[in-house]
Amino acid sequence: MLRTMARMVEREGMMGARLFRFFTDHPGTVGESYFSHMAFAAWFASRLFMAGAAALTHAFLPFLFETTASTIVRELYERTQGRGKRTQLPAAG
């Protein structure tokens, strides 16, 4: 599909190139392709949904899911911490 988009960019010129970058710039900042970024974002959203459902259930039935939401949030933080940060090269000298 990305090859098809690349061919479209070639045909459409500058406007197509901007459109293509619109879909690839951000995933590139975290070292992913468009589709790998989409898969990660969908997984992330599913985990957030589960954390929200656990927290909402816990609000009404406090004996259920006592640590589930916080555990999921911690997991998400650990999985995303440092994504997109470029390693600094030592200064020449």
PDB file of C-alpha atoms in Angstrom:
ATOM      1  CA  MET A   1       0.000   0.000   0.000  1.00  0.00           C
ATOM      2  CA  LEU A   2       2.856   2.400   0.741  1.00  0.00           C
ATOM      3  CA  ARG A   3       4.258   1.721  -2.743  1.00  0.00           C
ATOM      4  CA  THR A   4       0.878   2.654  -4.202  1.00  0.00           C
ATOM      5  CA  MET A   5       0.908   5.849  -2.130  1.00  0.00           C
ATOM      6  CA  ALA A   6       4.449   6.590  -3.303  1.00  0.00           C
ATOM      7  CA  ARG A   7       3.373   6.204  -6.957  1.00  0.00           C
ATOM      8  CA  MET A   8       0.455   8.531  -6.298  1.00  0.00           C
ATOM      9  CA  VAL A   9       2.883  11.064  -4.821  1.00  0.00           C
ATOM     10  CA  GLU A  10       4.982  10.900  -7.980  1.00  0.00           C
ATOM     11  CA  ARG A  11       1.910  11.537 -10.163  1.00  0.00           C
ATOM     12  CA  GLU A  12       0.429  14.246  -7.962  1.00  0.00           C
ATOM     13  CA  GLY A  13       3.647  16.179  -7.438  1.00  0.00           C
ATOM     14  CA  MET A  14       4.128  18.520  -4.489  1.00  0.00           C
ATOM     15  CA  MET A  15       0.569  18.247  -3.135  1.00  0.00           C
ATOM     16  CA  GLY A  16       0.794  14.457  -3.081  1.00  0.00           C
ATOM     17  CA  ALA A  17       4.169  14.602  -1.357  1.00  0.00           C
ATOM     18  CA  ARG A  18       2.717  16.743   1.421  1.00  0.00           C
ATOM     19  CA  LEU A  19      -0.177  14.321   1.823  1.00  0.00           C
ATOM     20  CA  PHE A  20       2.202  11.358   1.975  1.00  0.00           C
ATOM     21  CA  ARG A  21       4.350  13.082   4.633  1.00  0.00           C
ATOM     22  CA  PHE A  22       1.202  13.827   6.621  1.00  0.00           C
ATOM     23  CA  PHE A  23       0.854  10.067   7.176  1.00  0.00           C
ATOM     24  CA  THR A  24       4.519   9.169   7.608  1.00  0.00           C
ATOM     25  CA  ASP A  25       6.255  12.037   9.453  1.00  0.00           C
ATOM     26  CA  HIS A  26       5.046  11.274  12.966  1.00  0.00           C
ATOM     27  CA  PRO A  27       5.496   7.477  12.774  1.00  0.00           C
ATOM     28  CA  GLY A  28       9.005   8.152  11.511  1.00  0.00           C
ATOM     29  CA  THR A  29       9.837  10.170  14.621  1.00  0.00           C
ATOM     30  CA  VAL A  30       9.425   7.020  16.717  1.00  0.00           C
ATOM     31  CA  GLY A  31      11.195   4.768  14.214  1.00  0.00           C
ATOM     32  CA  GLU A  32       8.090   3.062  12.843  1.00  0.00           C
ATOM     33  CA  SER A  33       6.342   2.668   9.527  1.00  0.00           C
ATOM     34  CA  TYR A  34       2.780   3.882   9.103  1.00  0.00           C
ATOM     35  CA  PHE A  35       1.345   0.391   9.630  1.00  0.00           C
ATOM     36  CA  SER A  36       3.527  -0.573  12.591  1.00  0.00           C
ATOM     37  CA  HIS A  37       2.590   2.731  14.219  1.00  0.00           C
ATOM     38  CA  MET A  38      -1.093   2.048  13.521  1.00  0.00           C
ATOM     39  CA  ALA A  39      -0.814  -1.392  15.127  1.00  0.00           C
ATOM     40  CA  PHE A  40       0.927   0.006  18.204  1.00  0.00           C
ATOM     41  CA  ALA A  41      -1.625   2.826  18.555  1.00  0.00           C
ATOM     42  CA  ALA A  42      -4.525   0.357  18.251  1.00  0.00           C
ATOM     43  CA  TRP A  43      -2.962  -1.899  20.919  1.00  0.00           C
ATOM     44  CA  PHE A  44      -2.378   1.150  23.134  1.00  0.00           C
ATOM     45  CA  ALA A  45      -6.006   2.259  22.722  1.00  0.00           C
ATOM     46  CA  SER A  46      -7.264  -1.206  23.617  1.00  0.00           C
ATOM     47  CA  ARG A  47      -5.205  -1.175  26.830  1.00  0.00           C
ATOM     48  CA  LEU A  48      -6.518   2.307  27.706  1.00  0.00           C
ATOM     49  CA  PHE A  49     -10.060   1.080  27.128  1.00  0.00           C
ATOM     50  CA  MET A  50      -9.464  -1.892  29.452  1.00  0.00           C
ATOM     51  CA  ALA A  51      -7.965   0.387  32.125  1.00  0.00           C
ATOM     52  CA  GLY A  52     -10.966   2.715  31.858  1.00  0.00           C
ATOM     53  CA  ALA A  53     -13.435  -0.165  32.106  1.00  0.00           C
ATOM     54  CA  ALA A  54     -11.616  -1.558  35.154  1.00  0.00           C
ATOM     55  CA  ALA A  55     -11.552   1.870  36.831  1.00  0.00           C
ATOM     56  CA  LEU A  56     -15.247   2.460  36.135  1.00  0.00           C
ATOM     57  CA  THR A  57     -16.160  -0.973  37.487  1.00  0.00           C
ATOM     58  CA  HIS A  58     -13.964  -0.329  40.537  1.00  0.00           C
ATOM     59  CA  ALA A  59     -15.793   2.967  41.145  1.00  0.00           C
ATOM     60  CA  PHE A  60     -19.043   1.097  41.746  1.00  0.00           C
ATOM     61  CA  LEU A  61     -17.664  -2.188  43.077  1.00  0.00           C
ATOM     62  CA  PRO A  62     -14.477  -1.228  44.962  1.00  0.00           C
ATOM     63  CA  PHE A  63     -13.628  -4.810  45.822  1.00  0.00           C
ATOM     64  CA  LEU A  64     -13.035  -5.547  42.098  1.00  0.00           C
ATOM     65  CA  PHE A  65     -10.040  -4.474  39.990  1.00  0.00           C
ATOM     66  CA  GLU A  66      -8.277  -2.807  42.919  1.00  0.00           C
ATOM     67  CA  THR A  67      -4.980  -2.334  41.063  1.00  0.00           C
ATOM     68  CA  THR A  68      -5.839  -3.212  37.463  1.00  0.00           C
ATOM     69  CA  ALA A  69      -6.093   0.314  36.038  1.00  0.00           C
ATOM     70  CA  SER A  70      -2.905   1.543  37.690  1.00  0.00           C
ATOM     71  CA  THR A  71      -1.022  -1.578  36.571  1.00  0.00           C
ATOM     72  CA  ILE A  72      -2.110  -1.018  32.963  1.00  0.00           C
ATOM     73  CA  VAL A  73      -1.186   2.672  33.089  1.00  0.00           C
ATOM     74  CA  ARG A  74       2.242   1.777  34.481  1.00  0.00           C
ATOM     75  CA  GLU A  75       2.712  -0.778  31.690  1.00  0.00           C
ATOM     76  CA  LEU A  76       1.778   1.809  29.062  1.00  0.00           C
ATOM     77  CA  TYR A  77       4.181   4.340  30.539  1.00  0.00           C
ATOM     78  CA  GLU A  78       7.022   1.821  30.536  1.00  0.00           C
ATOM     79  CA  ARG A  79       6.300   0.806  26.925  1.00  0.00           C
ATOM     80  CA  THR A  80       6.244   4.403  25.682  1.00  0.00           C
ATOM     81  CA  GLN A  81       8.958   6.031  27.809  1.00  0.00           C
ATOM     82  CA  GLY A  82      11.759   7.190  25.566  1.00  0.00           C
ATOM     83  CA  ARG A  83      10.008   6.435  22.265  1.00  0.00           C
ATOM     84  CA  GLY A  84      11.036   8.934  19.660  1.00  0.00           C
ATOM     85  CA  LYS A  85      14.031  10.263  21.553  1.00  0.00           C
ATOM     86  CA  ARG A  86      17.103  10.361  19.412  1.00  0.00           C
ATOM     87  CA  THR A  87      20.358   9.274  20.973  1.00  0.00           C
ATOM     88  CA  GLN A  88      22.805  12.115  21.434  1.00  0.00           C
ATOM     89  CA  LEU A  89      26.176  11.687  19.781  1.00  0.00           C
ATOM     90  CA  PRO A  90      29.144  12.748  21.899  1.00  0.00           C
ATOM     91  CA  ALA A  91      30.531  16.159  20.995  1.00  0.00           C
ATOM     92  CA  ALA A  92      33.572  16.104  18.766  1.00  0.00           C
ATOM     93  CA  GLY A  93      36.705  17.396  20.332  1.00  0.00           C
TER      94      GLY A  93
END
